[in-house]
CSV table of C-alpha atoms in Angstrom, one decimal:
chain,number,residue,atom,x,y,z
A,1,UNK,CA,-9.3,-1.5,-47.2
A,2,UNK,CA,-13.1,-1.2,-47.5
A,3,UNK,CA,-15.8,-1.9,-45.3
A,4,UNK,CA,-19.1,-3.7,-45.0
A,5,UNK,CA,-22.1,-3.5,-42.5
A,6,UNK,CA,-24.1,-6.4,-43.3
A,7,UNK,CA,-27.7,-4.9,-41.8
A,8,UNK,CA,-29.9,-7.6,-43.6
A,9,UNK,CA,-32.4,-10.6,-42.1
A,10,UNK,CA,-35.8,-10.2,-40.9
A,11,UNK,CA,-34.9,-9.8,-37.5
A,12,UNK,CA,-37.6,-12.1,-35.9
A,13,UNK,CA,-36.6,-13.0,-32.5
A,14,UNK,CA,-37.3,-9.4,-32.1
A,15,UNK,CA,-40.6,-9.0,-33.7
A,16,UNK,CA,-43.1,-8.1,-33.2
A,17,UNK,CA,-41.1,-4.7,-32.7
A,18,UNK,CA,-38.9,-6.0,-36.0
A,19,UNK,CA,-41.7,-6.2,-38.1
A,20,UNK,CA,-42.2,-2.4,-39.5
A,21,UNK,CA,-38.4,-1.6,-39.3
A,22,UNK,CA,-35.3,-3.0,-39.9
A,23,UNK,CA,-33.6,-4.4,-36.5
A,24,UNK,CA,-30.3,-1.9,-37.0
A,25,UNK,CA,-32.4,1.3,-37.2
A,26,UNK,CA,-34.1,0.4,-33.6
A,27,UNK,CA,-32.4,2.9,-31.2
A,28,UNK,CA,-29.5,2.0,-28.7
A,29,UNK,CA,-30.1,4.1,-25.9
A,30,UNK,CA,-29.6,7.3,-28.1
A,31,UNK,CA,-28.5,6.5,-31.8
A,32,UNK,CA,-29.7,3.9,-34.2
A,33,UNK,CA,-28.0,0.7,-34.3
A,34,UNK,CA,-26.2,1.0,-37.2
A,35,UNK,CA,-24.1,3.9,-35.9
A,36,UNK,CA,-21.8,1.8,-33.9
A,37,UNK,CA,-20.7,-0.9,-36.5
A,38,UNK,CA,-20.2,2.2,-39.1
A,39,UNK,CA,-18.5,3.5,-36.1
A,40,UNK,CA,-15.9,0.6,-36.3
A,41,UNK,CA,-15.3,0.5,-39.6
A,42,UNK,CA,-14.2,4.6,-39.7
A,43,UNK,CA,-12.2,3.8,-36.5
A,44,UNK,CA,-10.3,1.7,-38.5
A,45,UNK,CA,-9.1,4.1,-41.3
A,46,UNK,CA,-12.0,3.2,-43.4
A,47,UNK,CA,-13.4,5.5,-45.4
A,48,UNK,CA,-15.2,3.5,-48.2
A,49,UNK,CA,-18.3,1.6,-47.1
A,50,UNK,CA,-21.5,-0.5,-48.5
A,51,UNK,CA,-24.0,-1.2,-46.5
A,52,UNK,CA,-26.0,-4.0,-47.3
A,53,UNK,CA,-29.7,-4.8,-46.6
A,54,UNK,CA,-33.2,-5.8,-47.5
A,55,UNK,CA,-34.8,-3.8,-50.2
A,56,UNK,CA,-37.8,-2.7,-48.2
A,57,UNK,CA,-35.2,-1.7,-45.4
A,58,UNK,CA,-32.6,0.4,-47.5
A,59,UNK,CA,-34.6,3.2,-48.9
A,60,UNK,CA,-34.5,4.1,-44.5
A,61,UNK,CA,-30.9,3.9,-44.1
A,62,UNK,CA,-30.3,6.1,-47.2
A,63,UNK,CA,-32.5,8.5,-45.7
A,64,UNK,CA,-30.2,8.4,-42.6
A,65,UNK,CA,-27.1,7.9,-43.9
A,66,UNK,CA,-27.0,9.8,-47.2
A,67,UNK,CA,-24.0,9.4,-49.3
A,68,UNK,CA,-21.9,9.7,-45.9
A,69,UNK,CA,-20.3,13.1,-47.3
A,70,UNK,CA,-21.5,14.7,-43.8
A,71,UNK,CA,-19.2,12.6,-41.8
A,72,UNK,CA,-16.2,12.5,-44.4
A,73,UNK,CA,-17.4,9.1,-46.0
A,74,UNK,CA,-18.4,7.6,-48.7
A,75,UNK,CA,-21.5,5.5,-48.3
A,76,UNK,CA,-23.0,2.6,-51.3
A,77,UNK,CA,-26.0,0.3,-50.9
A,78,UNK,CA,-26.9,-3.1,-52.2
A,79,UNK,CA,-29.4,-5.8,-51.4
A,80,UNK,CA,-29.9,-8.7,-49.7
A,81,UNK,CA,-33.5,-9.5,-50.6
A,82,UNK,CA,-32.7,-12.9,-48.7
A,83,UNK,CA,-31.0,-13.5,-45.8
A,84,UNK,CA,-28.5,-16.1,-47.3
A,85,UNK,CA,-25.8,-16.1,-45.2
A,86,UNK,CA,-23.2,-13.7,-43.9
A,87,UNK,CA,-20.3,-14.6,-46.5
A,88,UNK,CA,-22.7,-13.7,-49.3
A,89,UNK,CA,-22.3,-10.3,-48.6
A,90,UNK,CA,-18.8,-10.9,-50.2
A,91,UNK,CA,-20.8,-12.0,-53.4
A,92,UNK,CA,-22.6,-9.0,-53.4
A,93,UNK,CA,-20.1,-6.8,-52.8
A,94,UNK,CA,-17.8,-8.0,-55.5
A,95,UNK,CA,-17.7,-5.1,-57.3
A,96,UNK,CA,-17.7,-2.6,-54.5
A,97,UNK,CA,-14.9,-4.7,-53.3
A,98,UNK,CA,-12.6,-4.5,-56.9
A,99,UNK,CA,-9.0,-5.1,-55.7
A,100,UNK,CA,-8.9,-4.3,-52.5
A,101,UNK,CA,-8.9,-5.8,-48.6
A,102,UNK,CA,-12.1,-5.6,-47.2
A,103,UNK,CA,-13.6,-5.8,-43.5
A,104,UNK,CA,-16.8,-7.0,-42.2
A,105,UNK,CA,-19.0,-6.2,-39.3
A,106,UNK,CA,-22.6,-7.5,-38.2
A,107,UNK,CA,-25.6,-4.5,-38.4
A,108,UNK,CA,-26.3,-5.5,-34.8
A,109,UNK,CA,-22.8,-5.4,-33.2
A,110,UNK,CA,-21.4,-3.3,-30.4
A,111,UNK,CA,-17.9,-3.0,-29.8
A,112,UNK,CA,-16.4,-0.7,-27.0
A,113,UNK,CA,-13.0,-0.3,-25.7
A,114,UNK,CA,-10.3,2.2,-25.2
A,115,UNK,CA,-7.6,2.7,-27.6
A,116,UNK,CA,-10.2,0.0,-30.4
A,117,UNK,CA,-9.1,2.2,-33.0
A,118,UNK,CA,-5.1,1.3,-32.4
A,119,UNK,CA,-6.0,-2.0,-32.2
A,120,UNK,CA,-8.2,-2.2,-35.1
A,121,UNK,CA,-5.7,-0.3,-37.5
A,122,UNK,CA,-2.5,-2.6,-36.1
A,123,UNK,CA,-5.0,-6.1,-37.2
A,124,UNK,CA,-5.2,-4.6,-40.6
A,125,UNK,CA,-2.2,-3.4,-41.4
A,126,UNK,CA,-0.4,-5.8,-43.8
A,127,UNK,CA,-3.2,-8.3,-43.7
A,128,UNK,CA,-1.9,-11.7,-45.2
A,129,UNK,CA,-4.9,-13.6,-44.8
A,130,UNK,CA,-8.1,-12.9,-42.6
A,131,UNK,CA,-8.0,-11.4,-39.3
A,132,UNK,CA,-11.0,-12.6,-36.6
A,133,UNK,CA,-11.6,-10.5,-33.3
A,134,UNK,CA,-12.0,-13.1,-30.2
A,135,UNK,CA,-13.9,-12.2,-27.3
A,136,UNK,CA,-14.0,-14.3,-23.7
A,137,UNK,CA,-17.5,-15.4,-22.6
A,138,UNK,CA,-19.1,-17.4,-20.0
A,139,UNK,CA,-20.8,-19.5,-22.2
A,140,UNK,CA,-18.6,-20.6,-25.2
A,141,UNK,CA,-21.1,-23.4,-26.2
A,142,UNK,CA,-23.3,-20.9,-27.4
A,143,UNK,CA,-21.0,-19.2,-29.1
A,144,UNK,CA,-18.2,-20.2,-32.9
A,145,UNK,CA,-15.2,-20.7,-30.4
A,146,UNK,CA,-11.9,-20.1,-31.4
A,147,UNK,CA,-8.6,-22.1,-30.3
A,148,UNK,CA,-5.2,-20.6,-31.6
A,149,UNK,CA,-1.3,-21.0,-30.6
A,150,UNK,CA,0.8,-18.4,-28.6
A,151,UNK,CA,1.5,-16.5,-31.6
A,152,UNK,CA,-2.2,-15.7,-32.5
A,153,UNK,CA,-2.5,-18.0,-35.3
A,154,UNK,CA,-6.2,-19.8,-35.6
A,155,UNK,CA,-5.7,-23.0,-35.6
A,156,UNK,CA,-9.9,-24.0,-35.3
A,157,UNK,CA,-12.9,-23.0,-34.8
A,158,UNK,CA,-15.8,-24.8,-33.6
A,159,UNK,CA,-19.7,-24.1,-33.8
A,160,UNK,CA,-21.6,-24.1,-30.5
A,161,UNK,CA,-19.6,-27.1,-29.0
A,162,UNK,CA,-20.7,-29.1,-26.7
A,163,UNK,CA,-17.0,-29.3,-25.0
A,164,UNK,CA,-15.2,-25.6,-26.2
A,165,UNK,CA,-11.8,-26.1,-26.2
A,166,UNK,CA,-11.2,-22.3,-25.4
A,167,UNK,CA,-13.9,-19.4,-23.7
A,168,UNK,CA,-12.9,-17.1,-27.0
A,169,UNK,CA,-16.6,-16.5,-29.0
A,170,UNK,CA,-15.9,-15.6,-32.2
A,171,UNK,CA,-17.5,-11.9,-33.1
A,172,UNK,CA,-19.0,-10.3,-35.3
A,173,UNK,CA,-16.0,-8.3,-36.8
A,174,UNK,CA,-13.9,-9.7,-39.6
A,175,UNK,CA,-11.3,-8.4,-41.6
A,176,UNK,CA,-10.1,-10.3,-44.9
A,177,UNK,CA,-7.7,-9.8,-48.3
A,178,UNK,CA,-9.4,-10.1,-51.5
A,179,UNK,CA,-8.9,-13.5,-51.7
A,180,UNK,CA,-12.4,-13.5,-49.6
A,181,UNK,CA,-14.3,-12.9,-53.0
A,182,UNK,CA,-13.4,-16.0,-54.8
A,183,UNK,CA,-13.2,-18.1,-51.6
A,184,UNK,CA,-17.3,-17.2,-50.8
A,185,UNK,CA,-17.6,-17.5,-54.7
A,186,UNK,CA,-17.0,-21.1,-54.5
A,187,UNK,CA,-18.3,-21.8,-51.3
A,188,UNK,CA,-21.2,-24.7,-51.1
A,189,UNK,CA,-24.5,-23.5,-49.4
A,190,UNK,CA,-25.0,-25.2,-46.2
A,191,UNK,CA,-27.9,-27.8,-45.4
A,192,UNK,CA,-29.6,-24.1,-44.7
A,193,UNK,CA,-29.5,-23.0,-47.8
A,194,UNK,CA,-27.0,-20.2,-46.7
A,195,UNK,CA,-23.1,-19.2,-47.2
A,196,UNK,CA,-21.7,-19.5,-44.1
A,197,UNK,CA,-19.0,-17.3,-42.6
A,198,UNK,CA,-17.8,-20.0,-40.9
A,199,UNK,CA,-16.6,-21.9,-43.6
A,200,UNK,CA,-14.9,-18.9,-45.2
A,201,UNK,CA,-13.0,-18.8,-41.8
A,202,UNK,CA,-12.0,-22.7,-42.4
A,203,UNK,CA,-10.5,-22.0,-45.6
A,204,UNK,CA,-8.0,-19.4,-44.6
A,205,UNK,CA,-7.5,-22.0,-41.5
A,206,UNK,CA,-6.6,-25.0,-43.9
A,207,UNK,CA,-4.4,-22.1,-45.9
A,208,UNK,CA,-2.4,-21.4,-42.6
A,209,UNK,CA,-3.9,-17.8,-43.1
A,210,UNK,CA,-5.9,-17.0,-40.4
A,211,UNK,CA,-5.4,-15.3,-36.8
A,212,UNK,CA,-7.4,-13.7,-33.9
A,213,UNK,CA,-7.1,-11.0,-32.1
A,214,UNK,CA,-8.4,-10.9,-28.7
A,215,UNK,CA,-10.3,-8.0,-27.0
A,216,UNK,CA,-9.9,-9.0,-23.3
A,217,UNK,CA,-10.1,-7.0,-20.5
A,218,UNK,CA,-11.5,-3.5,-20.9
A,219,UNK,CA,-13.4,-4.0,-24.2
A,220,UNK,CA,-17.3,-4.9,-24.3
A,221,UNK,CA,-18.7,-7.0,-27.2
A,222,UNK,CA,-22.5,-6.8,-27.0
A,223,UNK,CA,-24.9,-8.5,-29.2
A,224,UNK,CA,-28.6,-6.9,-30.0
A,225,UNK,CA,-30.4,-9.7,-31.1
A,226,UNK,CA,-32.8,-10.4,-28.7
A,227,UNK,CA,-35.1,-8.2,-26.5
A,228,UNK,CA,-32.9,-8.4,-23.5
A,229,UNK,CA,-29.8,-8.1,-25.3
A,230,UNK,CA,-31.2,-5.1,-27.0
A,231,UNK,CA,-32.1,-3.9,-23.7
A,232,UNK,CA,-29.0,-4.4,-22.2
A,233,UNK,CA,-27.0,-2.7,-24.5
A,234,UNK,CA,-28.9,0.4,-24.2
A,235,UNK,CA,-28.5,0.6,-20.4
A,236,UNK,CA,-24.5,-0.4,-20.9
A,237,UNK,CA,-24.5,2.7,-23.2
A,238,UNK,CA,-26.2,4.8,-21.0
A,239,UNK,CA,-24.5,3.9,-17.7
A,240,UNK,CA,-21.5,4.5,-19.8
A,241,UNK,CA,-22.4,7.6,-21.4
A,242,UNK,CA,-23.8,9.3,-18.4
A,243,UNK,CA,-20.3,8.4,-16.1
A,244,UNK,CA,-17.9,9.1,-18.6
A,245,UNK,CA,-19.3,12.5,-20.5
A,246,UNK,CA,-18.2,10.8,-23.9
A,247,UNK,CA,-20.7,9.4,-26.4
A,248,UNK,CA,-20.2,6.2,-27.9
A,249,UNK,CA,-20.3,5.6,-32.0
A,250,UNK,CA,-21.1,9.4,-32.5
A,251,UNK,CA,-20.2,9.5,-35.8
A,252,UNK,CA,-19.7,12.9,-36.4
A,253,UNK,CA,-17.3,12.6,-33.2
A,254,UNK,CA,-15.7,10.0,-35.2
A,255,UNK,CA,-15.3,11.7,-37.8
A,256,UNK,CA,-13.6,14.6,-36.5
A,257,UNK,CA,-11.1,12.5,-34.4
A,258,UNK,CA,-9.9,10.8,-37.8
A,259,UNK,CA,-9.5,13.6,-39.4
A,260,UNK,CA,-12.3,13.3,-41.9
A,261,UNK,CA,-14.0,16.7,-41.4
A,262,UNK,CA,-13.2,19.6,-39.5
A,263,UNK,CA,-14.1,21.2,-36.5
A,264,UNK,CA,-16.4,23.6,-38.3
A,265,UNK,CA,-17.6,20.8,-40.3
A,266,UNK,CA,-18.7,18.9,-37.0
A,267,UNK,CA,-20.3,22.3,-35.5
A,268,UNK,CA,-22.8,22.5,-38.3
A,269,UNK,CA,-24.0,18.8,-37.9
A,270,UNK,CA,-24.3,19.2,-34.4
A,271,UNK,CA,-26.5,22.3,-34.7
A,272,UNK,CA,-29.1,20.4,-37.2
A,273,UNK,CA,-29.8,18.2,-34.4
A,274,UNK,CA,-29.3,21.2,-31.6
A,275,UNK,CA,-32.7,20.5,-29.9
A,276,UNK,CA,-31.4,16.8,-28.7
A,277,UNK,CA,-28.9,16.4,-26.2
A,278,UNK,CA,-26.9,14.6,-29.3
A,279,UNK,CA,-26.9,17.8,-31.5
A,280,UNK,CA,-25.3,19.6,-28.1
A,281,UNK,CA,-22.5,17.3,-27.4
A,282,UNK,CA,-21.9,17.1,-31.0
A,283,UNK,CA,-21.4,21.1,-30.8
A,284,UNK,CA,-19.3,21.0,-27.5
A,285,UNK,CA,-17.1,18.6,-29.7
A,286,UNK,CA,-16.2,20.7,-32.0
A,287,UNK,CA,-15.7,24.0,-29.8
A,288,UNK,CA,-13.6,21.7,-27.8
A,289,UNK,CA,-11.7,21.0,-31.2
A,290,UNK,CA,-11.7,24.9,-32.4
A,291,UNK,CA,-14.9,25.3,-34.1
A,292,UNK,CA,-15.5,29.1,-34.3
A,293,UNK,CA,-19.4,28.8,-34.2
């Protein structure tokens, strides 16, 4: 399987602070954004990933992310010069896709939960269709809600309904088989102008295809795309960080905990960054893990 961030738009219901950078380089708490939807995508076994943006926005997250070598990954880029949708990214990525499965996860997504990456390698594991990830909320209406049967199969989903027929908000983590491609391919741009994921979601539902996993208790799905939700998530990161001792979506962490670089390997990242508190937990990682430095 490969992986997708999609870290594209113009962010503006975060502008004005949106309008210099792209929204999934802003820092929460103590990385940038886009660390913790790469995050997901390596705790999932995935190794091969494209991220996708605006063209003014992408020479930044190359100069961030490099060719993801450092980390054990191998990193691509493409453009969205418009914000057409979320199932265009699967029209983009054609290529990068070739044969394969492929998962998708929103630039400005934050997932958190112990044991994630079991449940994340379990959902794709002999993928016959798509997988969603379902989350409970307070307030479906504002929300894609999804209803499915006792044996996890989707059997709807509704935008923002006035009467949800379930609390489960669909997020903003999908994982698909290639049949994705030619689905968004043919796909009819909404009265928006814009591909919608939704309707890539209704197709595997008509095809008896589709299921949800949900992340109930002890996961956190947080959304960045407002000022308080931005806010919010950096204090839920921080209360979390600062009780706990771990860091959440440190890659280099990751990384060594998958087995894509060693202990050694994760020593010498930590120390290019040893005058932050990252670069130092980063370090105590690996000694932890039998780095000799």
């Amino acid at each position: 399987m490969k992986g997708i961030v999609l870290a594209g738009g113009s962010g503006t219901r975060l502008h004005p602070i949106t309008q210099a950078v792209s929204k999934q380089l802003l820092p929460v708490y103590d990385k940038p954004m886009v660390y913790y939807p790469l995050s997901v995508l390596m705790l999932s076994g995935i190794r091969e990933i494209l991220v996708i943006s605006t063209p003014q926005d992408l020479p930044l997250f190359r100069r961030l992310l490099g060719d993801g070598s450092q980390v054990g990954i191998e990193l691509s880029y493409a453009e969205q010069p418009q914000p057409n949708g979320l199932a265009e990214a699967f029209v983009i990525g054609a290529d990068f896709i070739g044969d394969d499965d492929v998962a998708l996860v929103l630039g400005d997504n934050i997932f958190y939960g112990q044991g994630f990456s079991r449940v994340l390698r379990e959902s794709s594991r002999g993928l016959d269709g798509c997988m969603l990830f379902g989350y409970p909320v307070r307030d479906p209406e504002r929300y894609g809600v999804g209803e499915i049967d006792a044996d996890g199969k989707l059997l709807s989903i509704e935008e923002k309904p006035a009467h949800p027929r379930s609390n489960t908000a669909i997020t903003g983590l999908y994982f698909y088989d290639n049949e994705v491609v030619d689905i968004a391919r043919g796909l009819r741009p909404s009265a928006r102008g814009e591909l919608e994921i939704t309707d890539v979601n209704l197709t595997y539902i008509r095809r008896n295809r589709a299921r949800l996993t949900e992340l109930g208790r002890g996961f956190a799905w947080l959304d960045t795309g407002t000022h308080d939700s931005l806010l919010e998530a950096g204090q839920f990161v921080q209360v979390l960080e600062h009780r706990t001792g771990v860091r959440i979506a440190c890659l280099e962490e990751v990384a060594l905990r998958m087995g894509y670089i060693s202990a050694d390997d994760c020593f010498a990242l930590g120390a290019k960054l040893v005058k932050s508190g990252y670069g130092d937990y980063v370090m105590d990682v690996a000694r932890a893990a039998g780095a000799t430095g």
